[in-house]
Short mmCIF file of C-alpha atoms and ligand atoms in Angstrom, two decimals:
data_model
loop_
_atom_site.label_atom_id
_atom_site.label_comp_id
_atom_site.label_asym_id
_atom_site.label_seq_id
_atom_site.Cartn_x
_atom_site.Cartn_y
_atom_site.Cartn_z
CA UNK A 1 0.00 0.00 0.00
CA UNK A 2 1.78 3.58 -0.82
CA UNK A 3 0.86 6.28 0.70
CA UNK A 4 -1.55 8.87 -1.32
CA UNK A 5 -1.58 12.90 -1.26
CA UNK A 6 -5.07 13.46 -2.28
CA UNK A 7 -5.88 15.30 0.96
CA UNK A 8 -9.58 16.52 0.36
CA UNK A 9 -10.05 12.52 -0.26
CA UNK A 10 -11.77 11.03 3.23
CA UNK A 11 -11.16 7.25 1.81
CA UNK A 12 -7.61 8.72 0.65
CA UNK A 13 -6.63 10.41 3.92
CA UNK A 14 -8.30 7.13 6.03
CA UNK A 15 -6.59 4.53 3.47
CA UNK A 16 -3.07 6.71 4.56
CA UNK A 17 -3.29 6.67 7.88
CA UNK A 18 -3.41 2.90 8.05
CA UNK A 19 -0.46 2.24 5.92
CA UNK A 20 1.62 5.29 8.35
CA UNK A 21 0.44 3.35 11.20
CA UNK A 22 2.34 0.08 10.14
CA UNK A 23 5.51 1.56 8.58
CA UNK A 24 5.68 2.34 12.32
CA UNK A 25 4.94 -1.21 13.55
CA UNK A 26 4.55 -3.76 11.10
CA UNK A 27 0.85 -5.94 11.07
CA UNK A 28 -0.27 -8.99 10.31
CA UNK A 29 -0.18 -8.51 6.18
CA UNK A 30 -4.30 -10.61 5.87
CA UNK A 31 -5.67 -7.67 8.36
CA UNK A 32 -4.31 -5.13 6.10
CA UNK A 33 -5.23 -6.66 2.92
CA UNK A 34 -8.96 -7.06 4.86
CA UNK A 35 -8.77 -3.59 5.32
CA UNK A 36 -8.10 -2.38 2.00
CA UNK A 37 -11.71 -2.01 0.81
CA UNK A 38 -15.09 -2.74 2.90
CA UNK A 39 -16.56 -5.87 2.89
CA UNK A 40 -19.82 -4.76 1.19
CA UNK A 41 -20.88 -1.17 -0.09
CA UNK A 42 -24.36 -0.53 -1.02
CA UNK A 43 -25.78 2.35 -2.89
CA UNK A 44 -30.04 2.65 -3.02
CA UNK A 45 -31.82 4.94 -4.98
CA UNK A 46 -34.93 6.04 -2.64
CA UNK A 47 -37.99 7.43 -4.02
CA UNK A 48 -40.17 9.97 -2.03
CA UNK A 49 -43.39 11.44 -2.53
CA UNK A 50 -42.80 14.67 -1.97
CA UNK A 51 -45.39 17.30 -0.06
CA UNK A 52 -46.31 19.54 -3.71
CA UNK A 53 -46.62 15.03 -4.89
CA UNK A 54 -43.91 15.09 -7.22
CA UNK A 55 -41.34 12.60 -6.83
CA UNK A 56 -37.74 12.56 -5.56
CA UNK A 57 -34.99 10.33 -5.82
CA UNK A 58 -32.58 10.78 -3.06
CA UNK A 59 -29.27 8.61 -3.17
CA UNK A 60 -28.57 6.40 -0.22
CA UNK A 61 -25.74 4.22 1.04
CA UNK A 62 -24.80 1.60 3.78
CA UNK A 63 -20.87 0.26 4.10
CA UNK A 64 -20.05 -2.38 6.10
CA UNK A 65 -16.72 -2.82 6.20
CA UNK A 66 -14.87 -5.00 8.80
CA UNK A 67 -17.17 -7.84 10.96
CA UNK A 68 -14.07 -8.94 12.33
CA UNK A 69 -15.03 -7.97 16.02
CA UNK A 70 -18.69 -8.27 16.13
CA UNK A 71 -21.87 -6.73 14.00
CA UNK A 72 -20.86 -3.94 11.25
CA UNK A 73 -21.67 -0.92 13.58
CA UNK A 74 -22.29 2.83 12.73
CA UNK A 75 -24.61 6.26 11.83
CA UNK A 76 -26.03 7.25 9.14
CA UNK A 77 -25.62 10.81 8.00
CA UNK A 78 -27.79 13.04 6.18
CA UNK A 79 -25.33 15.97 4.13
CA UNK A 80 -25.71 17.32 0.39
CA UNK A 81 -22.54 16.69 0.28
CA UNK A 82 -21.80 12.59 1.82
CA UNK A 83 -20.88 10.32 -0.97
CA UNK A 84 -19.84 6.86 -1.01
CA UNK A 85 -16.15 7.92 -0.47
CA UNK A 86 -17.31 9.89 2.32
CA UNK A 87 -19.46 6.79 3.85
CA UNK A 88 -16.36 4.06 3.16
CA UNK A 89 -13.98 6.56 5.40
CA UNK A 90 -16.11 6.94 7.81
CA UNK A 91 -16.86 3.44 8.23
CA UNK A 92 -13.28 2.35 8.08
CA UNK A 93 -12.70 4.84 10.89
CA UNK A 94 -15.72 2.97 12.62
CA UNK A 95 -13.52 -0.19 12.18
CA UNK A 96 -10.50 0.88 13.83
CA UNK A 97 -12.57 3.17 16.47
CA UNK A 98 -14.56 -0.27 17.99
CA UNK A 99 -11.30 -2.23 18.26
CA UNK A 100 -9.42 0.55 19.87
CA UNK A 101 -12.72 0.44 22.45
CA UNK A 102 -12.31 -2.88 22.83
CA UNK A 103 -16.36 -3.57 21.75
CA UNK A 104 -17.57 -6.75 20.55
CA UNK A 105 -18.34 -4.85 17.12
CA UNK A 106 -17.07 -4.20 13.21
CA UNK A 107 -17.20 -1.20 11.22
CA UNK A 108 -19.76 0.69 8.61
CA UNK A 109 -21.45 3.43 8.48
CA UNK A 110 -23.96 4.65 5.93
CA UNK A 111 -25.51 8.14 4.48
CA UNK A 112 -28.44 9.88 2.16
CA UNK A 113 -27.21 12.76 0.21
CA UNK A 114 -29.54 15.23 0.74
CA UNK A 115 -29.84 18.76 3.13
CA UNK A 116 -32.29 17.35 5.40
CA UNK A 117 -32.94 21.53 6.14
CA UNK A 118 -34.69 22.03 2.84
CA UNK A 119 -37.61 18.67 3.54
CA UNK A 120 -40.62 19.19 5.44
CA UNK A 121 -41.19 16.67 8.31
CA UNK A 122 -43.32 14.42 7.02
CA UNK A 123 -40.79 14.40 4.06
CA UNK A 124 -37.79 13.48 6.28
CA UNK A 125 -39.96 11.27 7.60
CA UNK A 126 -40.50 9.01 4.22
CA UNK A 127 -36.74 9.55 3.46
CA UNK A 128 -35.98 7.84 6.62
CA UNK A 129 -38.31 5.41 6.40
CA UNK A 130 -37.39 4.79 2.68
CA UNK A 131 -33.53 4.27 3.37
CA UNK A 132 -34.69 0.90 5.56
CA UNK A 133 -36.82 -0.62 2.75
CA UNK A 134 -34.21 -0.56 0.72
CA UNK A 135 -31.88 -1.49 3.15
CA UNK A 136 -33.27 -3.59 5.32
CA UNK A 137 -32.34 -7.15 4.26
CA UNK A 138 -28.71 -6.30 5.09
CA UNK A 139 -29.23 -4.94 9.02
CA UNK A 140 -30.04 -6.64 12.09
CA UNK A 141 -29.03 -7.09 15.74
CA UNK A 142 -26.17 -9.71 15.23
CA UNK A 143 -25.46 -8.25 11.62
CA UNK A 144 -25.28 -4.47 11.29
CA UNK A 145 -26.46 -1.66 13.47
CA UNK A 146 -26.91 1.61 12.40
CA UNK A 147 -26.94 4.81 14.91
CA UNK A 148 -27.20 8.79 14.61
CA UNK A 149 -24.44 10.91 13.09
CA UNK A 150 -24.77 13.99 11.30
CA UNK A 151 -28.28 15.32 11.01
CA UNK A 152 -30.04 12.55 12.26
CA UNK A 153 -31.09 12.51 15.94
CA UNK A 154 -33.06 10.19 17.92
CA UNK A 155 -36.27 11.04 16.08
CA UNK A 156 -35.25 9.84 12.39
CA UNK A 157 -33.63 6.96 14.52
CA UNK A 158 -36.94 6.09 16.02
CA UNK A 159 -38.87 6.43 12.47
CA UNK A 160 -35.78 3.51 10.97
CA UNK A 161 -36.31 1.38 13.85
CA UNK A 162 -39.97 1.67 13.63
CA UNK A 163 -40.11 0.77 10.08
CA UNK A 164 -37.20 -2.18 10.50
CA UNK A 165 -39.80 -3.57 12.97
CA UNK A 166 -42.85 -3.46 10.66
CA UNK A 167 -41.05 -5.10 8.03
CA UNK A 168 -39.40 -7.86 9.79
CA UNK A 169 -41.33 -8.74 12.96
CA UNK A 170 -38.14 -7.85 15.08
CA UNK A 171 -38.42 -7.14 18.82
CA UNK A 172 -35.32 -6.68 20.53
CA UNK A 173 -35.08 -3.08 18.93
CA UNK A 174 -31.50 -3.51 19.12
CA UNK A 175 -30.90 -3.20 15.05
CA UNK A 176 -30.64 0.53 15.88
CA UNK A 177 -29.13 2.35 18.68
CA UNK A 178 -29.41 6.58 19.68
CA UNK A 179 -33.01 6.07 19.78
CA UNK A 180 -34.98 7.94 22.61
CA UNK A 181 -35.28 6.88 25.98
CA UNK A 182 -38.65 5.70 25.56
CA UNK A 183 -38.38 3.57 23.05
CA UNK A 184 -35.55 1.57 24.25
CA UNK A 185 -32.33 3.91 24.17
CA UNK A 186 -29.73 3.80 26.61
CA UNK A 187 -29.32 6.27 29.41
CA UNK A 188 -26.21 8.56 28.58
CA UNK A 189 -26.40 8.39 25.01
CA UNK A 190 -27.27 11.78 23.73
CA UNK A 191 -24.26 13.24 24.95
CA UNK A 192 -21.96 10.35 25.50
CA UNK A 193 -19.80 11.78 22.17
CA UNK A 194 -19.03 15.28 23.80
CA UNK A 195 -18.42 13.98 27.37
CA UNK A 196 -16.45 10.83 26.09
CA UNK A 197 -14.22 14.09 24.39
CA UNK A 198 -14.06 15.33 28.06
CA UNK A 199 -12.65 12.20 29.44
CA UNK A 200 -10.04 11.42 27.37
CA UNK A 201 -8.58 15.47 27.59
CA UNK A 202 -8.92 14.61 31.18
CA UNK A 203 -6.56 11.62 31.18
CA UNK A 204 -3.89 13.56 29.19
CA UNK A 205 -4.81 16.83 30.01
CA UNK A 206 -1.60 17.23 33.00
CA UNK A 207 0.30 14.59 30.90
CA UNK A 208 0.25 17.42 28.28
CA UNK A 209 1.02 20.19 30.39
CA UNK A 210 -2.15 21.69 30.08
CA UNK A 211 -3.63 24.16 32.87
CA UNK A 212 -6.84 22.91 34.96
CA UNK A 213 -8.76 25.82 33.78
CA UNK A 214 -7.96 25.82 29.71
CA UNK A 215 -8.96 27.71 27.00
CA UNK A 216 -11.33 25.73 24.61
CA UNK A 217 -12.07 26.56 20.89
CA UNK A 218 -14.95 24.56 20.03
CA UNK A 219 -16.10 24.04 15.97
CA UNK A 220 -19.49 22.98 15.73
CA UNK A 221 -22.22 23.30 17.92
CA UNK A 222 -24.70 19.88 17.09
CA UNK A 223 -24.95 17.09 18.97
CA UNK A 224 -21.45 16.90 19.58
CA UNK A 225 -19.67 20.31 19.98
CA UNK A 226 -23.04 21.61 21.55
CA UNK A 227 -22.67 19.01 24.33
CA UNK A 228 -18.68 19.40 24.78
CA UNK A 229 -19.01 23.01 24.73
CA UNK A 230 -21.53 23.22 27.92
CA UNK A 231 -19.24 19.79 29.34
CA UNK A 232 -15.97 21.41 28.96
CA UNK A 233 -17.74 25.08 30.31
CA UNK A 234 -19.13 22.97 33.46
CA UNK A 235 -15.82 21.58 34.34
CA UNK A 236 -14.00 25.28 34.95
CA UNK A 237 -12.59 25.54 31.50
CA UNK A 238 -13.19 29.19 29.26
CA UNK A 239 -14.98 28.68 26.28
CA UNK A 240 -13.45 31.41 24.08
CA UNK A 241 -14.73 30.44 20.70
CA UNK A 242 -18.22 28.61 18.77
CA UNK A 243 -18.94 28.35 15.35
CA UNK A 244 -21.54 26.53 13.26
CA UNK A 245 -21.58 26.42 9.61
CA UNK A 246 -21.98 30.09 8.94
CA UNK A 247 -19.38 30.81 10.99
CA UNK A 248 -17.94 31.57 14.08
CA UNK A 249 -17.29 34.33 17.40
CA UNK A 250 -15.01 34.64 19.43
CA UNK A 251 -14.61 36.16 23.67
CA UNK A 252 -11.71 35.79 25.02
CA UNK A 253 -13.43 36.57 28.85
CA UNK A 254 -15.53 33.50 27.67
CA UNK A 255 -18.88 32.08 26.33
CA UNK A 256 -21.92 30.79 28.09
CA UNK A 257 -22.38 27.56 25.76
CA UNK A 258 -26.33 27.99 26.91
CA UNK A 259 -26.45 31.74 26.19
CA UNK A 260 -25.02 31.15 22.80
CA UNK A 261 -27.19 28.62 21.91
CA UNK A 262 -30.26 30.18 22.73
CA UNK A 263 -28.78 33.39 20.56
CA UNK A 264 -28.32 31.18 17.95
CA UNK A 265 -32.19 29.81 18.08
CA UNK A 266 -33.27 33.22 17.76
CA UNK A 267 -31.43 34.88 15.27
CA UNK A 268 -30.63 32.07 13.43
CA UNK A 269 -26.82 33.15 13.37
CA UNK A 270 -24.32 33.86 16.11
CA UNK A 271 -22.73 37.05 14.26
CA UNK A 272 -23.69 39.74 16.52
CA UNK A 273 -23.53 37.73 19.55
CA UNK A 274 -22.76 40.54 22.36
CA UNK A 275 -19.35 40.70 23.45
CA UNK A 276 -18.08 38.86 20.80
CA UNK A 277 -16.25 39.15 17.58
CA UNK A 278 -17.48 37.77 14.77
CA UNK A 279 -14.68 35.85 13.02
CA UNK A 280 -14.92 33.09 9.72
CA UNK A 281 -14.42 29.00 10.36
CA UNK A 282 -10.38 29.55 9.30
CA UNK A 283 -10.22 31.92 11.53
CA UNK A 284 -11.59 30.30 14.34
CA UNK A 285 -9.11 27.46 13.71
CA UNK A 286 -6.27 29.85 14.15
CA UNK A 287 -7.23 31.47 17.34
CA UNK A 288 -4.60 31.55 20.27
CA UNK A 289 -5.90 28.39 22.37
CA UNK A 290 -5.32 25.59 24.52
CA UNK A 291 -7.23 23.01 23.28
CA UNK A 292 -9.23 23.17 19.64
CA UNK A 293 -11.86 21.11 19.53
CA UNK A 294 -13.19 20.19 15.24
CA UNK A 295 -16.63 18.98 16.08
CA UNK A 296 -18.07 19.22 13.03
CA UNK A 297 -16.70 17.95 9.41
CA UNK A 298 -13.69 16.21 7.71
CA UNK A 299 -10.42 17.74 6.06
CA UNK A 300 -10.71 21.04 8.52
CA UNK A 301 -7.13 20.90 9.58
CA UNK A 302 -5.15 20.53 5.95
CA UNK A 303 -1.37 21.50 5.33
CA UNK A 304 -2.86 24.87 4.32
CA UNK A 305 -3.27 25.95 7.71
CA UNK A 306 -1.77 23.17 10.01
CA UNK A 307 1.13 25.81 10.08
CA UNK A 308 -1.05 28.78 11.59
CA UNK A 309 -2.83 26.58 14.30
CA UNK A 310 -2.33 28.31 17.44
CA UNK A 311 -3.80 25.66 20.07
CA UNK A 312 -1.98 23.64 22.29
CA UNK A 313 -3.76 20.12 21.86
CA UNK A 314 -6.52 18.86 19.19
CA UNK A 315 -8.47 16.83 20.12
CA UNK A 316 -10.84 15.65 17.49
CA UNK A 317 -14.77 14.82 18.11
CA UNK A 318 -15.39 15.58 14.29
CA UNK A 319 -14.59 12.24 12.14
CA UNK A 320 -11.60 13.10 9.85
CA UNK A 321 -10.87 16.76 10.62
CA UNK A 322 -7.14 16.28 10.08
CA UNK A 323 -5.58 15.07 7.17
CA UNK A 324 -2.48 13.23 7.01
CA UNK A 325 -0.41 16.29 5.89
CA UNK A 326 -1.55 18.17 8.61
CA UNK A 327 -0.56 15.60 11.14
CA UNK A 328 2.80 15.65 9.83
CA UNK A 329 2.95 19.52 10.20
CA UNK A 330 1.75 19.33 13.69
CA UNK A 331 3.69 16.25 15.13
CA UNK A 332 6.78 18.36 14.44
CA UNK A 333 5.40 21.41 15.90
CA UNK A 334 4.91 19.39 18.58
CA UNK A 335 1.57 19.81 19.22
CA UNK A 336 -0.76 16.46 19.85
CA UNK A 337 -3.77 15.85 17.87
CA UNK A 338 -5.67 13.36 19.80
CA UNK A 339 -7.13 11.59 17.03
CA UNK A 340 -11.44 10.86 16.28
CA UNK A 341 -10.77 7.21 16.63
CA UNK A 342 -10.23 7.20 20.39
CA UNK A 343 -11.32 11.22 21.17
CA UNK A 344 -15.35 10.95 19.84
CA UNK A 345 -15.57 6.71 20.38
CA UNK A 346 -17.95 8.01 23.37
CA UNK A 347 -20.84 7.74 21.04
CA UNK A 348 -19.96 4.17 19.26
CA UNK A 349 -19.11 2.97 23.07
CA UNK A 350 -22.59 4.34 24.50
CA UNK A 351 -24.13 2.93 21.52
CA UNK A 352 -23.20 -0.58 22.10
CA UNK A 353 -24.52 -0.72 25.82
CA UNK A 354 -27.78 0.49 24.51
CA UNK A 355 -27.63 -2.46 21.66
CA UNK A 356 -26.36 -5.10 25.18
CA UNK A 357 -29.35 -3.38 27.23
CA UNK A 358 -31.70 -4.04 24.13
CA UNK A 359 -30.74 -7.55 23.76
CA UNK A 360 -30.47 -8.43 27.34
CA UNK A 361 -33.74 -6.56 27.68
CA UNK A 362 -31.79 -4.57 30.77
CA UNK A 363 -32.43 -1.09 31.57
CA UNK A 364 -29.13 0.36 32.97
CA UNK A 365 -28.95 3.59 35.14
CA UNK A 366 -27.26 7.23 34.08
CA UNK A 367 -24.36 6.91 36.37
CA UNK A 368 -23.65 2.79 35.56
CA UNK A 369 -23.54 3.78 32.02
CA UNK A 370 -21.38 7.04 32.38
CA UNK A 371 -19.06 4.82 34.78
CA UNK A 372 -18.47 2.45 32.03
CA UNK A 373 -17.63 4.68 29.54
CA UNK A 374 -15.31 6.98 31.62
CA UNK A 375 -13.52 3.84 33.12
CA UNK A 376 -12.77 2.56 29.17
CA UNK A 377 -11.95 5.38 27.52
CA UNK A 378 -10.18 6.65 29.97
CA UNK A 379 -8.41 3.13 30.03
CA UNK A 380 -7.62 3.47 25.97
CA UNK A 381 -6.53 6.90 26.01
CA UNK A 382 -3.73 6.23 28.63
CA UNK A 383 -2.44 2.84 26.81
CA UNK A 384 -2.44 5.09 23.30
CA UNK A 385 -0.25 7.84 24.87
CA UNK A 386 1.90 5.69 26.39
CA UNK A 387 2.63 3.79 23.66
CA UNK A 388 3.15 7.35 21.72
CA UNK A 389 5.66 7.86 23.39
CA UNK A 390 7.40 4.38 23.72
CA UNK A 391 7.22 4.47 19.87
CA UNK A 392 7.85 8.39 19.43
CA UNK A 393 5.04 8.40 17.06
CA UNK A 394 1.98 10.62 17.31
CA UNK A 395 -1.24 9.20 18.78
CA UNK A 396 -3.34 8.77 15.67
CA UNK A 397 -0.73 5.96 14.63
CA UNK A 398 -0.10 4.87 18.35
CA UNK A 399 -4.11 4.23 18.00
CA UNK A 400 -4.39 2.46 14.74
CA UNK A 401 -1.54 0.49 16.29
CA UNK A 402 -3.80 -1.07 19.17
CA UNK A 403 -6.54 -1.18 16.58
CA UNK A 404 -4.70 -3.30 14.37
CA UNK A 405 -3.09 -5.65 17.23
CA UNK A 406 -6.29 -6.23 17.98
CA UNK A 407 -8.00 -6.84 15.03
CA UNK A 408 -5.04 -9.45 13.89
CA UNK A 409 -5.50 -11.22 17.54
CA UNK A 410 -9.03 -11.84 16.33
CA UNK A 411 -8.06 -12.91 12.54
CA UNK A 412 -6.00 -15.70 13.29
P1 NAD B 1 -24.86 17.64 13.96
O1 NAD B 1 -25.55 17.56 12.66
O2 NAD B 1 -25.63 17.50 15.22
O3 NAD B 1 -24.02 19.03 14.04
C1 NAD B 1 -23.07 19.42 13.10
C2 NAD B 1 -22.60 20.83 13.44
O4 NAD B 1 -21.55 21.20 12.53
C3 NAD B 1 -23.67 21.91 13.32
O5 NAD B 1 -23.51 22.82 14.38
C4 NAD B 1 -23.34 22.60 12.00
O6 NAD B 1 -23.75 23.96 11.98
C5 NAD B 1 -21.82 22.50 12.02
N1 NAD B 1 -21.24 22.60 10.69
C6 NAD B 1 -21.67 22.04 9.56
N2 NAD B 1 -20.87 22.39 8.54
C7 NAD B 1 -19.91 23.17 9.06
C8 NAD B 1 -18.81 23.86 8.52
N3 NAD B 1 -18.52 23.81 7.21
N4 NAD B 1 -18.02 24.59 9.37
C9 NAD B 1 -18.32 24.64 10.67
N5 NAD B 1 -19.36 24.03 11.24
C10 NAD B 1 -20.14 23.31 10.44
O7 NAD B 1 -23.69 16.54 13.86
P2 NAD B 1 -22.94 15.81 15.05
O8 NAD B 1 -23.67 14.55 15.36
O9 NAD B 1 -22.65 16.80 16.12
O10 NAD B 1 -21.59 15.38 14.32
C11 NAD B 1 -20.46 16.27 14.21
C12 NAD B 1 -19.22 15.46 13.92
O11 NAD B 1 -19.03 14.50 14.98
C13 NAD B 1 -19.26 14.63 12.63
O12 NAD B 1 -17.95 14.56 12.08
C14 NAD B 1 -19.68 13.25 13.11
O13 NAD B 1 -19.29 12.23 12.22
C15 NAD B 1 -18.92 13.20 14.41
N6 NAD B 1 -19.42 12.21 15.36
C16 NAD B 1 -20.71 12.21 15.78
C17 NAD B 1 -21.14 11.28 16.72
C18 NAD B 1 -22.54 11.29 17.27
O14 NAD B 1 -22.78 10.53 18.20
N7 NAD B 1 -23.43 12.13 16.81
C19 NAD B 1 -20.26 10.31 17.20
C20 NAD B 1 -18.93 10.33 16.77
C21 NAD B 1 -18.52 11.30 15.84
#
């Protein structure tokens, strides 16, 4: 495998890092070969009746890639822009993110290309609905179990797993996990990605010479970034900068996460927020920080501006915000990036006790569940910077390198 330079490439970037990670420590050469390409990729065309009754064909995808640990196991995103190459990343990130966990599952992950913002409800509704028709003969609780990512929340969860249960008869509900807490999710889940973030800064944080009270740069304010922002506010640290995908603002005093938010619901923007500055994405990127947090898409970090970052420690709840250049650039300025597989696996790990709760037909409390995940990830994270440093490589490879050790364990 050689390495490849097309950086805006998500497959590209993802297909790099794995071959970096073993010119560092060499793996078993059937894992990598498995890993090359997914075991299945699916594309569906899915027709909806739209509310004016003309009809739509929206273009949908599901990627398993790697059942070497358990059931292929990952969201689905709604985005104009996700495309197969964007879905096959992501899911080989999934691949490597579940063995670094430790959890009994594989990797896929799967998409619609569409801007969920411009569909009416009951539109979203059939668009959901329609992606598990098409898709349904290849998911199930011991096969492949789809969750939330990008623009899809526990409601379009709850329509899929709805619809999965009409066609099939299942009853578990565990073919689909981020659904609400009344109809079968797991405690913890809705923020688990943001404060699994928190816990693995707060393993390294005095490790990386980092103050108690830091300054946090936060892109992204969904499910993700929204939570870490108000986590990482409620712990003592300064939120000095948001964004979303107009753009961001920065306070160097600080942000209330809340206030912002609610500024945002109202004027439908946060330029203007009082106090702040109003500055663009790139600029928020390059602010003077401790710790940047991406928290939103891929390729955000590039060797275009990897030179002008400013914080002390990335740490990456976005899937893919760095690419390979970039980690180069930053590994010599000395500045860690800890990387998506192990920094947002919160969600993935939450997701899997809500899939054992399902099929165990268990109900687990907020504080057994938040327990769990602190004690593993916490557990990961400490094993991945140690090894960094036995191995004076950065932590994305020192992460695919316990991924892969893993994964080969399994294999043979
Ligand atoms: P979301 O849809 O809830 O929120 C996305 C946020 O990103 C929004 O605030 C949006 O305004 C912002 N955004 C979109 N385009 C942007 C741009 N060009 N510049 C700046 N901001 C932009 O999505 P989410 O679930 O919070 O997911 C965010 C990231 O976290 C994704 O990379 C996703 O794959 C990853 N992730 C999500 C989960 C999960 O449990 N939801 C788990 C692991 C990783």
């Amino acid at each position: 495998m050689t390495t490849l330079i097309n950086e805006s490439n998500p497959f590209t970037n993802a297909l790099s890092q794995l071959s970096r990670a073993i010119k560092v420590v060499s793996s078993n050469e059937d894992i990598i070969k498995r890993l090359s390409s997914p075991d299945r990729e699916i594309k569906a065309s899915i027709p909806v009746i739209m509310d004016d009754h003309t009809l739509q064909i929206y273009e949908g995808y599901r990627v398993q890639y790697c059942n070497i640990l358990g059931p292929y196991k990952g969201g689905i995103r709604f985005h104009p822009d996700t495309n197969i190459d964007e879905v096959k990343a992501l899911a080989l990130w999934m691949t490597i993110k579940t063995a670094v966990m430790d959890l009994p599952m594989g990797g896929g992950k799967g998409g619609i290309t569409v801007d969920p913002k411009k569909l009416s409800k009951n539109e979203l509704e059939k668009l959901s609905r329609g992606w598990v028709k098409k898709l349904y003969p290849i998911l199930g609780p011991n096969v492949d179990v789809p969750a939330p990512d990008m623009n899809t929340n526990s409601e379009i969860i709850g329509w899929m797993s709805d619809e999965y249960k009409n066609i099939t008869g299942e009853k578990t509900g565990a073919t689909f996990t981020g659904k609400s807490l009344d109809n079968g999710g797991s405690e913890g889940r809705t923020q688990a990605t943001g404060l699994g973030g928190f816990y693995t800064f707060d393993a390294i944080r005095a490790k990386a010479e980092l103050p108690l009270s830091c300054k946090i740069i936060v892109q992204g304010m969904g499910n993700v970034g929204g939570y870490a922002a108000q986590i990482f506010h409620d712990h003592g640290h300064v939120i000095v900068g948001m964004s979303d995908s107009k753009g961001g603002i920065i306070n160097q005093i600080g942000l209330d996460p809340k206030l912002v938010e609610s500024y945002k619901k109202e004027h439908g923007t946060l330029a203007g927020f009082p106090g702040a500055i109003n500055v663009t994405n790139n600029e928020l990127l390059t602010t003077a920080t401790d710790v940047l947090i991406p928290a939103a898409l891929e390729n955000q970090i590039t060797h275009e501006n990897a030179n002008e970052i400013k914080a002390k420690l990335i740490l990456e709840l976005a899937n893919g915000p760095t690419t390979p250049e970039a980690d180069d650039i930053l590994f010599a300025r000395n500045i860690p990036v800890v990387p998506d597989v192990l920094a947002n696996a919160g969600g993935v790990t939450v997701s899997t006790f809500e899939w054992e709760q399902n099929l165990k037909g268990e109900h687990w409390t907020e504080s057994e569940v938040l327990e769990k995940l602190k004690s593993s990830i916490q557990k990961q994270t400490l094993t991945i910077w140690d090894s960094s440093k036995e191995l004076n490589t950065d932590l994305r490879r020192s992460a695919f390198i316990l991924a892969l050790s893993r994964l080969s364990k399994k294999l043979s």
